[in-house]
Amino acid sequence: MDGLSLITGIRHGEFISTFVLEFMSKYRKEVLTKKFLFRHEEGALVHWEKKGSPDARLVDINKIDNIERFLDVINDLSYAQPDVMIFKNNPCIKTKSGAKVAGFPDLLVEVWSDGNDSQHIAEKKALYKTAPTTEHWYISQDDNEIECWLGDKQIATQTLTNVLKSQGGIEFDLRDLAL
């Protein structure tokens, strides 16, 4: 492994660790009282269709008629693992273990690493765009700009040199990670 790969890998971990610490320090009470569902890296966001399919889409739980039957099949669905996902206002359904979640997160964050090839990136972006109420951010490890979307519409880019704010009012201070 060359030095650049090692540095990039470490920065990926720093981004995720800082998101988790910043979020928990600011919103711990809301998480504990279940006003937020917060998952990072190990959390799986289920979707319809096979991974990589052009028809893959996030599950709109408002259109599920039989929740109990859906919970029987949730573990069989394909899934993505965003680096960070937050449910605040948007409803969700989770498995008893909480490892898999269905719904449109309020915010998804992906930090692209060297292991993310262009096909993987395109698949995740296409999947997240299927949720009209989901804000999704993409952070490149060698850049301070954050590509921001709301559903399938690109919104204003943010930078790590400022406090980051979602459209729904969730804030992160990641300025220490700016290059």
PDB file of C-alpha atoms in Angstrom:
ATOM      1  CA  MET A   1       0.000   0.000   0.000  1.00  0.00           C
ATOM      2  CA  ASP A   2       1.447   3.372  -0.968  1.00  0.00           C
ATOM      3  CA  GLY A   3       1.382   6.416   1.333  1.00  0.00           C
ATOM      4  CA  LEU A   4      -1.437   8.145  -0.541  1.00  0.00           C
ATOM      5  CA  SER A   5      -3.790   5.175  -0.142  1.00  0.00           C
ATOM      6  CA  LEU A   6      -3.005   4.982   3.555  1.00  0.00           C
ATOM      7  CA  ILE A   7      -3.634   8.701   4.062  1.00  0.00           C
ATOM      8  CA  THR A   8      -6.883   8.554   2.084  1.00  0.00           C
ATOM      9  CA  GLY A   9      -8.091   5.533   4.062  1.00  0.00           C
ATOM     10  CA  ILE A  10      -7.357   7.301   7.321  1.00  0.00           C
ATOM     11  CA  ARG A  11      -9.195  10.430   6.189  1.00  0.00           C
ATOM     12  CA  HIS A  12     -12.266   8.286   5.361  1.00  0.00           C
ATOM     13  CA  GLY A  13     -12.257   6.967   8.925  1.00  0.00           C
ATOM     14  CA  GLU A  14     -11.767  10.481  10.288  1.00  0.00           C
ATOM     15  CA  PHE A  15     -14.791  11.730   8.361  1.00  0.00           C
ATOM     16  CA  ILE A  16     -17.032   8.964   9.676  1.00  0.00           C
ATOM     17  CA  SER A  17     -15.705   9.194  13.236  1.00  0.00           C
ATOM     18  CA  THR A  18     -16.137  12.953  13.258  1.00  0.00           C
ATOM     19  CA  PHE A  19     -19.688  12.709  11.853  1.00  0.00           C
ATOM     20  CA  VAL A  20     -20.589  10.213  14.583  1.00  0.00           C
ATOM     21  CA  LEU A  21     -19.015  12.219  17.409  1.00  0.00           C
ATOM     22  CA  GLU A  22     -20.417  15.537  16.190  1.00  0.00           C
ATOM     23  CA  PHE A  23     -23.887  14.089  15.710  1.00  0.00           C
ATOM     24  CA  MET A  24     -23.966  12.298  19.064  1.00  0.00           C
ATOM     25  CA  SER A  25     -22.631  15.277  21.004  1.00  0.00           C
ATOM     26  CA  LYS A  26     -25.263  17.570  19.492  1.00  0.00           C
ATOM     27  CA  TYR A  27     -28.250  15.203  19.201  1.00  0.00           C
ATOM     28  CA  ARG A  28     -27.674  12.529  21.870  1.00  0.00           C
ATOM     29  CA  LYS A  29     -30.902  13.287  23.751  1.00  0.00           C
ATOM     30  CA  GLU A  30     -32.969  13.130  20.553  1.00  0.00           C
ATOM     31  CA  VAL A  31     -31.364   9.812  19.572  1.00  0.00           C
ATOM     32  CA  LEU A  32     -32.039   8.328  23.013  1.00  0.00           C
ATOM     33  CA  THR A  33     -35.669   9.508  22.928  1.00  0.00           C
ATOM     34  CA  LYS A  34     -36.005   8.085  19.405  1.00  0.00           C
ATOM     35  CA  LYS A  35     -36.566  11.424  17.692  1.00  0.00           C
ATOM     36  CA  PHE A  36     -33.700  10.422  15.402  1.00  0.00           C
ATOM     37  CA  LEU A  37     -32.702   7.051  13.999  1.00  0.00           C
ATOM     38  CA  PHE A  38     -28.990   7.275  13.316  1.00  0.00           C
ATOM     39  CA  ARG A  39     -26.899   4.562  11.691  1.00  0.00           C
ATOM     40  CA  HIS A  40     -23.372   4.644  10.382  1.00  0.00           C
ATOM     41  CA  GLU A  41     -21.510   2.161   8.189  1.00  0.00           C
ATOM     42  CA  GLU A  42     -22.904  -1.046   9.702  1.00  0.00           C
ATOM     43  CA  GLY A  43     -26.500  -0.001   9.020  1.00  0.00           C
ATOM     44  CA  ALA A  44     -28.129  -1.378   5.879  1.00  0.00           C
ATOM     45  CA  LEU A  45     -30.736   0.527   3.874  1.00  0.00           C
ATOM     46  CA  VAL A  46     -32.908  -1.960   1.997  1.00  0.00           C
ATOM     47  CA  HIS A  47     -34.256  -1.395  -1.487  1.00  0.00           C
ATOM     48  CA  TRP A  48     -36.338  -3.060  -4.178  1.00  0.00           C
ATOM     49  CA  GLU A  49     -34.635  -4.876  -7.088  1.00  0.00           C
ATOM     50  CA  LYS A  50     -31.172  -6.371  -7.162  1.00  0.00           C
ATOM     51  CA  LYS A  51     -28.082  -4.350  -6.369  1.00  0.00           C
ATOM     52  CA  GLY A  52     -26.972  -2.440  -9.451  1.00  0.00           C
ATOM     53  CA  SER A  53     -30.270  -2.881 -11.284  1.00  0.00           C
ATOM     54  CA  PRO A  54     -31.407   0.253 -13.136  1.00  0.00           C
ATOM     55  CA  ASP A  55     -34.831  -0.304 -11.502  1.00  0.00           C
ATOM     56  CA  ALA A  56     -33.452  -0.330  -7.934  1.00  0.00           C
ATOM     57  CA  ARG A  57     -35.276   2.121  -5.681  1.00  0.00           C
ATOM     58  CA  LEU A  58     -35.564   2.827  -1.994  1.00  0.00           C
ATOM     59  CA  VAL A  59     -38.660   1.504  -0.241  1.00  0.00           C
ATOM     60  CA  ASP A  60     -41.464   4.034   0.165  1.00  0.00           C
ATOM     61  CA  ILE A  61     -42.945   2.683   3.384  1.00  0.00           C
ATOM     62  CA  ASN A  62     -46.026   4.876   2.983  1.00  0.00           C
ATOM     63  CA  LYS A  63     -47.011   2.569   0.122  1.00  0.00           C
ATOM     64  CA  ILE A  64     -46.702  -0.681   2.125  1.00  0.00           C
ATOM     65  CA  ASP A  65     -50.140  -2.140   2.878  1.00  0.00           C
ATOM     66  CA  ASN A  66     -49.091  -4.953   5.210  1.00  0.00           C
ATOM     67  CA  ILE A  67     -46.203  -3.995   7.502  1.00  0.00           C
ATOM     68  CA  GLU A  68     -46.032  -7.413   9.198  1.00  0.00           C
ATOM     69  CA  ARG A  69     -45.692  -9.189   5.855  1.00  0.00           C
ATOM     70  CA  PHE A  70     -43.069  -6.653   4.775  1.00  0.00           C
ATOM     71  CA  LEU A  71     -41.050  -7.359   7.945  1.00  0.00           C
ATOM     72  CA  ASP A  72     -41.043 -11.042   6.925  1.00  0.00           C
ATOM     73  CA  VAL A  73     -39.248 -10.179   3.654  1.00  0.00           C
ATOM     74  CA  ILE A  74     -37.088  -7.213   4.689  1.00  0.00           C
ATOM     75  CA  ASN A  75     -34.054  -9.433   5.333  1.00  0.00           C
ATOM     76  CA  ASP A  76     -34.302 -10.857   1.801  1.00  0.00           C
ATOM     77  CA  LEU A  77     -34.134  -7.455   0.102  1.00  0.00           C
ATOM     78  CA  SER A  78     -30.995  -6.034  -1.469  1.00  0.00           C
ATOM     79  CA  TYR A  79     -29.365  -3.243   0.482  1.00  0.00           C
ATOM     80  CA  ALA A  80     -26.878  -0.404   0.416  1.00  0.00           C
ATOM     81  CA  GLN A  81     -24.672   0.609   3.310  1.00  0.00           C
ATOM     82  CA  PRO A  82     -24.336   4.395   3.433  1.00  0.00           C
ATOM     83  CA  ASP A  83     -21.563   5.803   5.582  1.00  0.00           C
ATOM     84  CA  VAL A  84     -24.176   7.771   7.552  1.00  0.00           C
ATOM     85  CA  MET A  85     -27.992   7.729   7.445  1.00  0.00           C
ATOM     86  CA  ILE A  86     -30.346   9.756   9.588  1.00  0.00           C
ATOM     87  CA  PHE A  87     -34.105   9.517   9.928  1.00  0.00           C
ATOM     88  CA  LYS A  88     -35.623  12.533  11.668  1.00  0.00           C
ATOM     89  CA  ASN A  89     -38.960  13.466  10.087  1.00  0.00           C
ATOM     90  CA  ASN A  90     -39.278  10.734   7.483  1.00  0.00           C
ATOM     91  CA  PRO A  91     -40.758   7.445   8.743  1.00  0.00           C
ATOM     92  CA  CYS A  92     -38.840   4.181   8.668  1.00  0.00           C
ATOM     93  CA  ILE A  93     -39.230   0.507   9.432  1.00  0.00           C
ATOM     94  CA  LYS A  94     -36.373  -1.476  10.931  1.00  0.00           C
ATOM     95  CA  THR A  95     -35.729  -5.097  11.672  1.00  0.00           C
ATOM     96  CA  LYS A  96     -35.839  -6.187  15.307  1.00  0.00           C
ATOM     97  CA  SER A  97     -32.040  -6.113  15.405  1.00  0.00           C
ATOM     98  CA  GLY A  98     -32.096  -2.638  13.854  1.00  0.00           C
ATOM     99  CA  ALA A  99     -29.424  -3.652  11.361  1.00  0.00           C
ATOM    100  CA  LYS A 100     -31.648  -3.196   8.305  1.00  0.00           C
ATOM    101  CA  VAL A 101     -33.867  -0.188   7.723  1.00  0.00           C
ATOM    102  CA  ALA A 102     -36.439   0.690   5.059  1.00  0.00           C
ATOM    103  CA  GLY A 103     -37.647   4.133   4.138  1.00  0.00           C
ATOM    104  CA  PHE A 104     -36.439   7.468   2.845  1.00  0.00           C
ATOM    105  CA  PRO A 105     -33.771   8.818   5.234  1.00  0.00           C
ATOM    106  CA  ASP A 106     -33.773  12.540   5.896  1.00  0.00           C
ATOM    107  CA  LEU A 107     -30.022  12.578   5.243  1.00  0.00           C
ATOM    108  CA  LEU A 108     -27.535  10.141   3.693  1.00  0.00           C
ATOM    109  CA  VAL A 109     -23.792  10.769   3.607  1.00  0.00           C
ATOM    110  CA  GLU A 110     -21.273   8.903   1.475  1.00  0.00           C
ATOM    111  CA  VAL A 111     -17.528   9.461   1.784  1.00  0.00           C
ATOM    112  CA  TRP A 112     -15.908   8.126  -1.371  1.00  0.00           C
ATOM    113  CA  SER A 113     -12.721   6.169  -0.839  1.00  0.00           C
ATOM    114  CA  ASP A 114     -10.209   4.654  -3.242  1.00  0.00           C
ATOM    115  CA  GLY A 115     -12.248   1.431  -3.226  1.00  0.00           C
ATOM    116  CA  ASN A 116     -15.316   3.138  -4.747  1.00  0.00           C
ATOM    117  CA  ASP A 117     -15.163   2.690  -8.512  1.00  0.00           C
ATOM    118  CA  SER A 118     -17.260   4.813 -10.887  1.00  0.00           C
ATOM    119  CA  GLN A 119     -19.902   2.072 -11.312  1.00  0.00           C
ATOM    120  CA  HIS A 120     -20.382   1.724  -7.535  1.00  0.00           C
ATOM    121  CA  ILE A 121     -20.677   5.516  -7.161  1.00  0.00           C
ATOM    122  CA  ALA A 122     -23.187   5.778 -10.034  1.00  0.00           C
ATOM    123  CA  GLU A 123     -25.312   2.938  -8.598  1.00  0.00           C
ATOM    124  CA  LYS A 124     -25.523   4.519  -5.138  1.00  0.00           C
ATOM    125  CA  LYS A 125     -26.310   7.981  -6.515  1.00  0.00           C
ATOM    126  CA  ALA A 126     -29.058   6.553  -8.767  1.00  0.00           C
ATOM    127  CA  LEU A 127     -30.531   4.602  -5.836  1.00  0.00           C
ATOM    128  CA  TYR A 128     -30.584   7.574  -3.458  1.00  0.00           C
ATOM    129  CA  LYS A 129     -32.160   9.828  -6.108  1.00  0.00           C
ATOM    130  CA  THR A 130     -35.265   7.596  -6.026  1.00  0.00           C
ATOM    131  CA  ALA A 131     -36.262   9.033  -2.643  1.00  0.00           C
ATOM    132  CA  PRO A 132     -37.716  12.511  -3.282  1.00  0.00           C
ATOM    133  CA  THR A 133     -37.449  13.617   0.367  1.00  0.00           C
ATOM    134  CA  THR A 134     -33.929  12.310   1.001  1.00  0.00           C
ATOM    135  CA  GLU A 135     -31.009  14.705   1.095  1.00  0.00           C
ATOM    136  CA  HIS A 136     -27.792  12.971   0.083  1.00  0.00           C
ATOM    137  CA  TRP A 137     -24.255  14.301   0.386  1.00  0.00           C
ATOM    138  CA  TYR A 138     -21.117  13.029  -1.336  1.00  0.00           C
ATOM    139  CA  ILE A 139     -17.702  13.823   0.068  1.00  0.00           C
ATOM    140  CA  SER A 140     -14.503  13.137  -1.828  1.00  0.00           C
ATOM    141  CA  GLN A 141     -11.516  12.509   0.419  1.00  0.00           C
ATOM    142  CA  ASP A 142      -9.202  14.803  -1.501  1.00  0.00           C
ATOM    143  CA  ASP A 143     -11.569  17.771  -1.780  1.00  0.00           C
ATOM    144  CA  ASN A 144     -13.340  20.115   0.621  1.00  0.00           C
ATOM    145  CA  GLU A 145     -16.486  20.396  -1.495  1.00  0.00           C
ATOM    146  CA  ILE A 146     -19.576  18.364  -0.688  1.00  0.00           C
ATOM    147  CA  GLU A 147     -21.906  17.504  -3.556  1.00  0.00           C
ATOM    148  CA  CYS A 148     -25.459  17.870  -2.211  1.00  0.00           C
ATOM    149  CA  TRP A 149     -28.756  16.547  -3.577  1.00  0.00           C
ATOM    150  CA  LEU A 150     -32.393  16.492  -2.498  1.00  0.00           C
ATOM    151  CA  GLY A 151     -34.050  13.579  -4.264  1.00  0.00           C
ATOM    152  CA  ASP A 152     -33.091  13.890  -7.914  1.00  0.00           C
ATOM    153  CA  LYS A 153     -32.341  17.646  -7.738  1.00  0.00           C
ATOM    154  CA  GLN A 154     -28.865  18.953  -7.077  1.00  0.00           C
ATOM    155  CA  ILE A 155     -28.806  21.654  -4.391  1.00  0.00           C
ATOM    156  CA  ALA A 156     -26.106  24.080  -3.266  1.00  0.00           C
ATOM    157  CA  THR A 157     -22.657  22.597  -2.743  1.00  0.00           C
ATOM    158  CA  GLN A 158     -21.261  22.931   0.783  1.00  0.00           C
ATOM    159  CA  THR A 159     -17.654  23.044   1.934  1.00  0.00           C
ATOM    160  CA  LEU A 160     -15.843  21.589   4.892  1.00  0.00           C
ATOM    161  CA  THR A 161     -14.595  25.073   5.735  1.00  0.00           C
ATOM    162  CA  ASN A 162     -18.107  25.920   7.030  1.00  0.00           C
ATOM    163  CA  VAL A 163     -20.605  24.328   9.392  1.00  0.00           C
ATOM    164  CA  LEU A 164     -22.607  21.872   7.270  1.00  0.00           C
ATOM    165  CA  LYS A 165     -26.391  22.156   7.377  1.00  0.00           C
ATOM    166  CA  SER A 166     -29.011  19.869   5.920  1.00  0.00           C
ATOM    167  CA  GLN A 167     -32.244  21.249   4.473  1.00  0.00           C
ATOM    168  CA  GLY A 168     -33.967  19.764   7.557  1.00  0.00           C
ATOM    169  CA  GLY A 169     -31.756  21.695  10.003  1.00  0.00           C
ATOM    170  CA  ILE A 170     -29.285  18.966  11.009  1.00  0.00           C
ATOM    171  CA  GLU A 171     -25.860  20.563  11.558  1.00  0.00           C
ATOM    172  CA  PHE A 172     -22.314  19.225  11.553  1.00  0.00           C
ATOM    173  CA  ASP A 173     -19.113  21.111  12.308  1.00  0.00           C
ATOM    174  CA  LEU A 174     -16.457  19.250  10.342  1.00  0.00           C
ATOM    175  CA  ARG A 175     -14.169  22.232   9.730  1.00  0.00           C
ATOM    176  CA  ASP A 176     -11.273  20.420  11.400  1.00  0.00           C
ATOM    177  CA  LEU A 177     -11.280  17.981   8.485  1.00  0.00           C
ATOM    178  CA  ALA A 178     -10.813  20.649   5.801  1.00  0.00           C
ATOM    179  CA  LEU A 179      -7.619  20.293   3.796  1.00  0.00           C
TER     180      LEU A 179
END
